[in-house]
Each structure stands twice: as structure tokens, then as C-alpha cells.
PDB file of C-alpha atoms in Angstrom:
ATOM      1  CA  MET A   1     -11.259   7.001  -0.098  1.00 57.00           C
ATOM      2  CA  PHE A   2     -12.640  10.503  -0.445  1.00 48.00           C
ATOM      3  CA  ARG A   3     -12.770  10.115  -4.218  1.00 57.00           C
ATOM      4  CA  VAL A   4     -14.337   6.650  -4.366  1.00 53.00           C
ATOM      5  CA  GLU A   5     -16.349   6.282  -1.153  1.00 62.00           C
ATOM      6  CA  GLU A   6     -19.647   7.298  -2.721  1.00 65.00           C
ATOM      7  CA  THR A   7     -19.256   5.197  -5.882  1.00 57.00           C
ATOM      8  CA  HIS A   8     -17.111   2.121  -5.141  1.00 52.00           C
ATOM      9  CA  TRP A   9     -19.270  -1.021  -4.801  1.00 51.00           C
ATOM     10  CA  TRP A  10     -17.691  -2.071  -1.502  1.00 60.00           C
ATOM     11  CA  TYR A  11     -18.227   1.227   0.305  1.00 64.00           C
ATOM     12  CA  ARG A  12     -21.744   1.636  -1.068  1.00 68.00           C
ATOM     13  CA  ALA A  13     -22.712  -1.833   0.152  1.00 69.00           C
ATOM     14  CA  GLN A  14     -21.071  -1.236   3.525  1.00 77.00           C
ATOM     15  CA  HIS A  15     -22.880   2.072   4.030  1.00 76.00           C
ATOM     16  CA  ARG A  16     -26.208   0.588   2.983  1.00 86.00           C
ATOM     17  CA  LEU A  17     -25.789  -2.192   5.549  1.00 87.00           C
ATOM     18  CA  ILE A  18     -24.901   0.282   8.304  1.00 89.00           C
ATOM     19  CA  PHE A  19     -28.089   2.235   7.685  1.00 91.00           C
ATOM     20  CA  GLN A  20     -30.145  -0.965   7.478  1.00 92.00           C
ATOM     21  CA  ALA A  21     -28.778  -1.905  10.900  1.00 92.00           C
ATOM     22  CA  LEU A  22     -29.693   1.531  12.264  1.00 93.00           C
ATOM     23  CA  GLU A  23     -33.216   1.229  10.864  1.00 94.00           C
ATOM     24  CA  ALA A  24     -33.654  -2.225  12.379  1.00 94.00           C
ATOM     25  CA  GLU A  25     -32.195  -1.475  15.817  1.00 94.00           C
ATOM     26  CA  LEU A  26     -33.025   2.220  16.266  1.00 95.00           C
ATOM     27  CA  PRO A  27     -35.909   3.087  13.913  1.00 95.00           C
ATOM     28  CA  ASP A  28     -36.061   6.693  15.106  1.00 96.00           C
ATOM     29  CA  TRP A  29     -32.326   7.215  14.568  1.00 96.00           C
ATOM     30  CA  ARG A  30     -32.949  10.452  12.666  1.00 95.00           C
ATOM     31  CA  GLU A  31     -34.076  12.034  15.944  1.00 95.00           C
ATOM     32  CA  LYS A  32     -31.213  10.635  18.025  1.00 96.00           C
ATOM     33  CA  GLN A  33     -27.687  11.743  18.818  1.00 97.00           C
ATOM     34  CA  ILE A  34     -25.129   9.646  16.954  1.00 97.00           C
ATOM     35  CA  ALA A  35     -21.336   9.599  17.020  1.00 97.00           C
ATOM     36  CA  ASP A  36     -19.397   8.379  14.000  1.00 95.00           C
ATOM     37  CA  ILE A  37     -16.166   7.284  15.670  1.00 93.00           C
ATOM     38  CA  GLY A  38     -13.364   7.200  13.115  1.00 89.00           C
ATOM     39  CA  CYS A  39     -15.485   9.079  10.590  1.00 91.00           C
ATOM     40  CA  GLY A  40     -12.756   9.113   7.947  1.00 87.00           C
ATOM     41  CA  THR A  41     -13.648  11.333   5.015  1.00 89.00           C
ATOM     42  CA  GLY A  42     -17.206  11.824   6.284  1.00 92.00           C
ATOM     43  CA  ALA A  43     -19.439   9.898   3.877  1.00 90.00           C
ATOM     44  CA  ILE A  44     -21.431   8.173   6.632  1.00 91.00           C
ATOM     45  CA  LEU A  45     -21.637  11.323   8.749  1.00 94.00           C
ATOM     46  CA  GLN A  46     -22.960  13.209   5.743  1.00 93.00           C
ATOM     47  CA  GLN A  47     -25.668  10.569   5.217  1.00 92.00           C
ATOM     48  CA  LEU A  48     -26.640  10.767   8.882  1.00 95.00           C
ATOM     49  CA  GLY A  49     -27.511  14.432   8.434  1.00 91.00           C
ATOM     50  CA  ASN A  50     -28.701  16.377  11.475  1.00 92.00           C
ATOM     51  CA  PRO A  51     -25.389  18.129  12.278  1.00 93.00           C
ATOM     52  CA  GLU A  52     -26.903  19.685  15.404  1.00 93.00           C
ATOM     53  CA  LYS A  53     -27.183  16.234  16.988  1.00 94.00           C
ATOM     54  CA  ASN A  54     -24.588  14.077  15.251  1.00 97.00           C
ATOM     55  CA  VAL A  55     -20.819  14.325  15.437  1.00 96.00           C
ATOM     56  CA  GLY A  56     -17.827  12.715  13.782  1.00 96.00           C
ATOM     57  CA  ILE A  57     -14.394  12.213  15.242  1.00 94.00           C
ATOM     58  CA  ASP A  58     -11.179  11.065  13.644  1.00 92.00           C
ATOM     59  CA  LEU A  59      -7.526  10.979  14.653  1.00 90.00           C
ATOM     60  CA  ALA A  60      -6.163  12.046  11.256  1.00 89.00           C
ATOM     61  CA  PRO A  61      -6.106  15.774  10.463  1.00 93.00           C
ATOM     62  CA  GLU A  62      -6.381  14.819   6.769  1.00 93.00           C
ATOM     63  CA  ALA A  63      -9.699  13.101   7.489  1.00 90.00           C
ATOM     64  CA  ILE A  64     -11.034  16.233   9.168  1.00 95.00           C
ATOM     65  CA  SER A  65      -9.916  18.257   6.148  1.00 94.00           C
ATOM     66  CA  PHE A  66     -11.806  15.936   3.775  1.00 92.00           C
ATOM     67  CA  CYS A  67     -14.895  16.196   5.989  1.00 93.00           C
ATOM     68  CA  ARG A  68     -14.668  19.980   5.715  1.00 95.00           C
ATOM     69  CA  GLN A  69     -14.543  19.602   1.909  1.00 92.00           C
ATOM     70  CA  ARG A  70     -17.883  17.810   2.217  1.00 92.00           C
ATOM     71  CA  GLY A  71     -19.200  20.827   4.105  1.00 94.00           C
ATOM     72  CA  LEU A  72     -19.224  19.004   7.443  1.00 95.00           C
ATOM     73  CA  ASN A  73     -18.531  21.206  10.440  1.00 95.00           C
ATOM     74  CA  ASN A  74     -19.728  18.678  13.030  1.00 96.00           C
ATOM     75  CA  VAL A  75     -16.357  16.894  13.103  1.00 96.00           C
ATOM     76  CA  GLN A  76     -13.401  17.150  15.411  1.00 95.00           C
ATOM     77  CA  GLN A  77     -10.028  15.580  15.783  1.00 95.00           C
ATOM     78  CA  GLY A  78      -9.761  13.095  18.618  1.00 93.00           C
ATOM     79  CA  ASP A  79      -8.513   9.725  19.745  1.00 93.00           C
ATOM     80  CA  ILE A  80     -10.740   6.658  20.064  1.00 88.00           C
ATOM     81  CA  HIS A  81      -8.823   5.747  23.231  1.00 90.00           C
ATOM     82  CA  ALA A  82      -9.909   8.978  24.968  1.00 93.00           C
ATOM     83  CA  LEU A  83     -13.106  10.228  23.371  1.00 95.00           C
ATOM     84  CA  PRO A  84     -13.734  13.916  24.117  1.00 95.00           C
ATOM     85  CA  PHE A  85     -17.340  13.367  25.229  1.00 96.00           C
ATOM     86  CA  PRO A  86     -19.008  12.923  28.610  1.00 97.00           C
ATOM     87  CA  ASP A  87     -20.375   9.545  29.684  1.00 98.00           C
ATOM     88  CA  ALA A  88     -23.689   8.512  28.073  1.00 97.00           C
ATOM     89  CA  SER A  89     -23.616  11.224  25.374  1.00 97.00           C
ATOM     90  CA  PHE A  90     -25.032   9.286  22.425  1.00 98.00           C
ATOM     91  CA  ASP A  91     -27.980   7.092  21.492  1.00 98.00           C
ATOM     92  CA  ALA A  92     -25.904   5.349  18.850  1.00 97.00           C
ATOM     93  CA  VAL A  93     -22.235   4.918  17.992  1.00 95.00           C
ATOM     94  CA  ILE A  94     -20.992   3.892  14.571  1.00 93.00           C
ATOM     95  CA  SER A  95     -17.527   2.419  14.220  1.00 91.00           C
ATOM     96  CA  SER A  96     -17.045   1.603  10.569  1.00 84.00           C
ATOM     97  CA  SER A  97     -13.690   0.098   9.613  1.00 76.00           C
ATOM     98  CA  VAL A  98     -11.818   1.522  12.589  1.00 71.00           C
ATOM     99  CA  LEU A  99     -10.862  -1.173  15.097  1.00 69.00           C
ATOM    100  CA  TYR A 100      -8.690  -2.939  12.515  1.00 63.00           C
ATOM    101  CA  HIS A 101      -6.335   0.051  12.092  1.00 54.00           C
ATOM    102  CA  GLU A 102      -2.692   0.266  13.162  1.00 61.00           C
ATOM    103  CA  TRP A 103      -3.464   3.492  15.044  1.00 67.00           C
ATOM    104  CA  VAL A 104      -5.868   1.623  17.349  1.00 62.00           C
ATOM    105  CA  ARG A 105      -3.196   0.327  19.691  1.00 82.00           C
ATOM    106  CA  ASP A 106      -5.634  -0.882  22.391  1.00 89.00           C
ATOM    107  CA  VAL A 107      -8.747  -2.409  20.835  1.00 85.00           C
ATOM    108  CA  GLU A 108     -10.281  -3.283  24.209  1.00 86.00           C
ATOM    109  CA  GLY A 109      -9.727   0.252  25.454  1.00 87.00           C
ATOM    110  CA  ALA A 110     -11.321   1.681  22.301  1.00 88.00           C
ATOM    111  CA  VAL A 111     -14.405  -0.502  22.718  1.00 90.00           C
ATOM    112  CA  ARG A 112     -14.562   0.452  26.410  1.00 92.00           C
ATOM    113  CA  GLU A 113     -14.530   4.151  25.426  1.00 93.00           C
ATOM    114  CA  MET A 114     -17.355   3.655  22.932  1.00 91.00           C
ATOM    115  CA  TYR A 115     -19.359   1.858  25.607  1.00 95.00           C
ATOM    116  CA  ARG A 116     -18.715   4.739  28.007  1.00 97.00           C
ATOM    117  CA  VAL A 117     -20.131   7.408  25.681  1.00 97.00           C
ATOM    118  CA  LEU A 118     -23.150   5.289  24.718  1.00 97.00           C
ATOM    119  CA  ARG A 119     -26.381   5.856  26.631  1.00 97.00           C
ATOM    120  CA  PRO A 120     -28.000   2.903  28.419  1.00 95.00           C
ATOM    121  CA  GLY A 121     -30.024   1.003  25.835  1.00 93.00           C
ATOM    122  CA  GLY A 122     -28.082   2.660  23.023  1.00 96.00           C
ATOM    123  CA  VAL A 123     -26.919   0.940  19.859  1.00 95.00           C
ATOM    124  CA  MET A 124     -23.433   0.430  18.516  1.00 91.00           C
ATOM    125  CA  VAL A 125     -22.969  -0.547  14.891  1.00 89.00           C
ATOM    126  CA  VAL A 126     -19.460  -1.807  14.273  1.00 82.00           C
ATOM    127  CA  ASN A 127     -17.863  -3.398  11.267  1.00 82.00           C
ATOM    128  CA  VAL A 128     -14.350  -4.684  10.830  1.00 68.00           C
ATOM    129  CA  PRO A 129     -12.547  -6.635   8.132  1.00 63.00           C
ATOM    130  CA  ALA A 130     -12.843 -10.380   8.542  1.00 57.00           C
ATOM    131  CA  PHE A 131     -10.659 -13.400   7.970  1.00 49.00           C
ATOM    132  CA  PRO A 132      -6.904 -12.985   8.359  1.00 55.00           C
ATOM    133  CA  PHE A 133      -6.354 -15.076   5.208  1.00 54.00           C
ATOM    134  CA  LEU A 134      -7.793 -12.183   3.154  1.00 58.00           C
ATOM    135  CA  HIS A 135      -4.925  -9.907   4.194  1.00 49.00           C
ATOM    136  CA  SER A 136      -3.640  -8.293   1.011  1.00 59.00           C
ATOM    137  CA  PRO A 137      -1.593  -5.384  -0.305  1.00 58.00           C
ATOM    138  CA  HIS A 138      -4.763  -3.305   0.126  1.00 57.00           C
ATOM    139  CA  ASP A 139      -4.528  -3.996   3.866  1.00 52.00           C
ATOM    140  CA  GLU A 140      -0.987  -2.702   3.829  1.00 54.00           C
ATOM    141  CA  ALA A 141      -2.084   0.434   1.979  1.00 57.00           C
ATOM    142  CA  VAL A 142      -4.877   1.176   4.474  1.00 58.00           C
ATOM    143  CA  MET A 143      -2.761   0.253   7.536  1.00 52.00           C
ATOM    144  CA  THR A 144      -4.638  -2.881   8.595  1.00 54.00           C
ATOM    145  CA  ALA A 145      -3.209  -4.250  11.819  1.00 51.00           C
ATOM    146  CA  ARG A 146      -5.768  -7.004  12.349  1.00 55.00           C
ATOM    147  CA  ARG A 147      -8.678  -8.863  10.782  1.00 65.00           C
ATOM    148  CA  PHE A 148     -11.314 -10.497  12.964  1.00 62.00           C
ATOM    149  CA  ARG A 149     -13.430 -13.606  13.220  1.00 67.00           C
ATOM    150  CA  LYS A 150     -16.898 -13.510  14.769  1.00 77.00           C
ATOM    151  CA  ARG A 151     -15.823 -15.227  17.978  1.00 82.00           C
ATOM    152  CA  GLU A 152     -13.116 -12.593  18.532  1.00 81.00           C
ATOM    153  CA  ILE A 153     -15.579  -9.730  18.128  1.00 76.00           C
ATOM    154  CA  ARG A 154     -18.096 -11.491  20.391  1.00 83.00           C
ATOM    155  CA  GLN A 155     -15.494 -11.865  23.154  1.00 85.00           C
ATOM    156  CA  LEU A 156     -14.315  -8.288  22.730  1.00 82.00           C
ATOM    157  CA  LEU A 157     -17.819  -6.817  22.968  1.00 86.00           C
ATOM    158  CA  GLU A 158     -19.076  -9.052  25.764  1.00 90.00           C
ATOM    159  CA  LYS A 159     -15.991  -8.257  27.846  1.00 90.00           C
ATOM    160  CA  GLN A 160     -17.037  -4.584  27.719  1.00 85.00           C
ATOM    161  CA  ASN A 161     -20.649  -5.421  28.730  1.00 87.00           C
ATOM    162  CA  PHE A 162     -22.259  -5.028  25.318  1.00 89.00           C
ATOM    163  CA  LYS A 163     -25.371  -7.119  24.734  1.00 89.00           C
ATOM    164  CA  ILE A 164     -25.036  -8.461  21.213  1.00 86.00           C
ATOM    165  CA  ARG A 165     -28.257  -8.319  19.220  1.00 87.00           C
ATOM    166  CA  ARG A 166     -26.779  -9.330  15.878  1.00 82.00           C
ATOM    167  CA  LEU A 167     -23.349 -10.580  14.905  1.00 72.00           C
ATOM    168  CA  THR A 168     -22.730 -11.663  11.358  1.00 75.00           C
ATOM    169  CA  TYR A 169     -20.359 -11.597   8.460  1.00 68.00           C
ATOM    170  CA  TRP A 170     -22.706  -9.041   7.019  1.00 68.00           C
ATOM    171  CA  THR A 171     -21.264  -8.721   3.545  1.00 58.00           C
ATOM    172  CA  THR A 172     -21.372 -12.460   2.945  1.00 57.00           C
ATOM    173  CA  PHE A 173     -23.069 -11.964  -0.413  1.00 53.00           C
ATOM    174  CA  LEU A 174     -20.057  -9.858  -1.472  1.00 55.00           C
ATOM    175  CA  PHE A 175     -17.544 -12.391  -0.196  1.00 56.00           C
ATOM    176  CA  PRO A 176     -16.894 -14.058  -3.599  1.00 56.00           C
ATOM    177  CA  LEU A 177     -16.316 -10.625  -5.157  1.00 58.00           C
ATOM    178  CA  ALA A 178     -13.909  -9.666  -2.393  1.00 57.00           C
ATOM    179  CA  VAL A 179     -11.939 -12.894  -2.784  1.00 58.00           C
ATOM    180  CA  ALA A 180     -11.853 -12.424  -6.563  1.00 60.00           C
ATOM    181  CA  ALA A 181     -10.726  -8.802  -6.223  1.00 59.00           C
ATOM    182  CA  ARG A 182      -7.999  -9.772  -3.777  1.00 51.00           C
ATOM    183  CA  THR A 183      -6.887 -12.797  -5.779  1.00 59.00           C
ATOM    184  CA  PHE A 184      -7.151 -11.623  -9.368  1.00 57.00           C
ATOM    185  CA  GLY A 185      -7.928  -7.941  -9.592  1.00 54.00           C
ATOM    186  CA  GLY A 186      -5.880  -6.115  -6.982  1.00 50.00           C
ATOM    187  CA  SER A 187      -4.273  -2.966  -8.249  1.00 44.00           C
ATOM    188  CA  LYS A 188      -0.541  -2.473  -8.585  1.00 45.00           C
ATOM    189  CA  MET A 189      -0.939   0.376  -6.094  1.00 42.00           C
ATOM    190  CA  GLY A 190      -1.811  -2.116  -3.358  1.00 43.00           C
ATOM    191  CA  ARG A 191      -5.374  -0.879  -3.136  1.00 43.00           C
ATOM    192  CA  ASP A 192      -8.648  -2.345  -4.296  1.00 45.00           C
ATOM    193  CA  PHE A 193      -9.147   0.886  -6.210  1.00 44.00           C
ATOM    194  CA  GLU A 194      -6.702   3.026  -8.154  1.00 48.00           C
ATOM    195  CA  ALA A 195      -5.376   6.247  -6.700  1.00 43.00           C
ATOM    196  CA  GLU A 196      -5.234   9.339  -8.865  1.00 42.00           C
TER     197      GLU A 196
END
């Protein structure tokens, strides 16, 4: 991921959509405090800028190491089930490709924790892989435990008192490419991109 996250078409589209959602729902996001929960190798956190206000957290020590390679010092190791922040710490929470992961053993608990650290009126931008039928060797490589449908995400968020402003299969225009990549072009490594 570290090698391809800034250039691979899927990640670039995903990141662009995350920032479009921030612009639409929290236009002054550059002045706000934002947590990137499950920040991975740090590409989104780096684009957020403002390291005095924004923070990334990830369970994997390797992820923190890759963030450091990006020059990010506003990251820490932590568990989504017990976020190391006080209640109502952030104006926005980003959870990009996290809730699907094998390491998230309690999805409801993770969403409850994100709600806890979000300020009243704050914004959460979450994306997860959709459609169980798209499960592929890539999912195995990236430790996918679950894929979601919209109704499942709606129930999950509403149960934790989130007010849903927008819920969509937001990469719908990429859907044919994703199906083609999974059906015809998957790598022998089990990823949608080759490892070095």
C-alpha cells in the first residue's frame, strides 16, 4: 500500500471522494481537529495536513513506521476498540477501509468508540468494501473479514446514534473496473496490485 497508495487508480479515487465528502459536510475542515482512525500508511493523514490539530491512529506498528517514513509524527499506535482520546475530541473522524478488517473483532464497538470521540455535530466519513460477492484473493491478502451492503451500514450507524446525511456506494462509477479487475486482471499475488 505504501508504494502504490498515491498512484493506484483505486486509492486515488477513494481519497478524492473522502476529501469531497469533507468539503461538502465540513467546509472549514482545514481549521478543525480530525482523527484518521486506522490511518494505515498515512496517505490521507498527510493530505489532511495541519499536524498540530490532526492525528492518525493504527493498530499495526508497521503502519506507524510507514507514516514516519512520510514524515508524519502525528500518529500513534492504538486500538479502534479503545481509542486513546477523551470524549468529544474531534470535529471529524475518517475511517477509510478499516471496519472490514479481521483485526476489528467488534464492529459495533468500534463504531461506538468513533462516536464517543466525535464532538456533537461532528462528521464521520467512513468507507468499507461492498458486496460480499466481490470477495477475492485480494481480500485474503488484505485480511478482509467482511464486506457490507448499504442497509448493514445504515443499521450499524443508526444503532450508535449517528444521523446519516449521505449513504451511497460512492465508487459506483468505478464498479465495472473493480469487477473487471477482480474477474480478469487479479494478480497472482492475490492483490489488485503487484508487490515488489
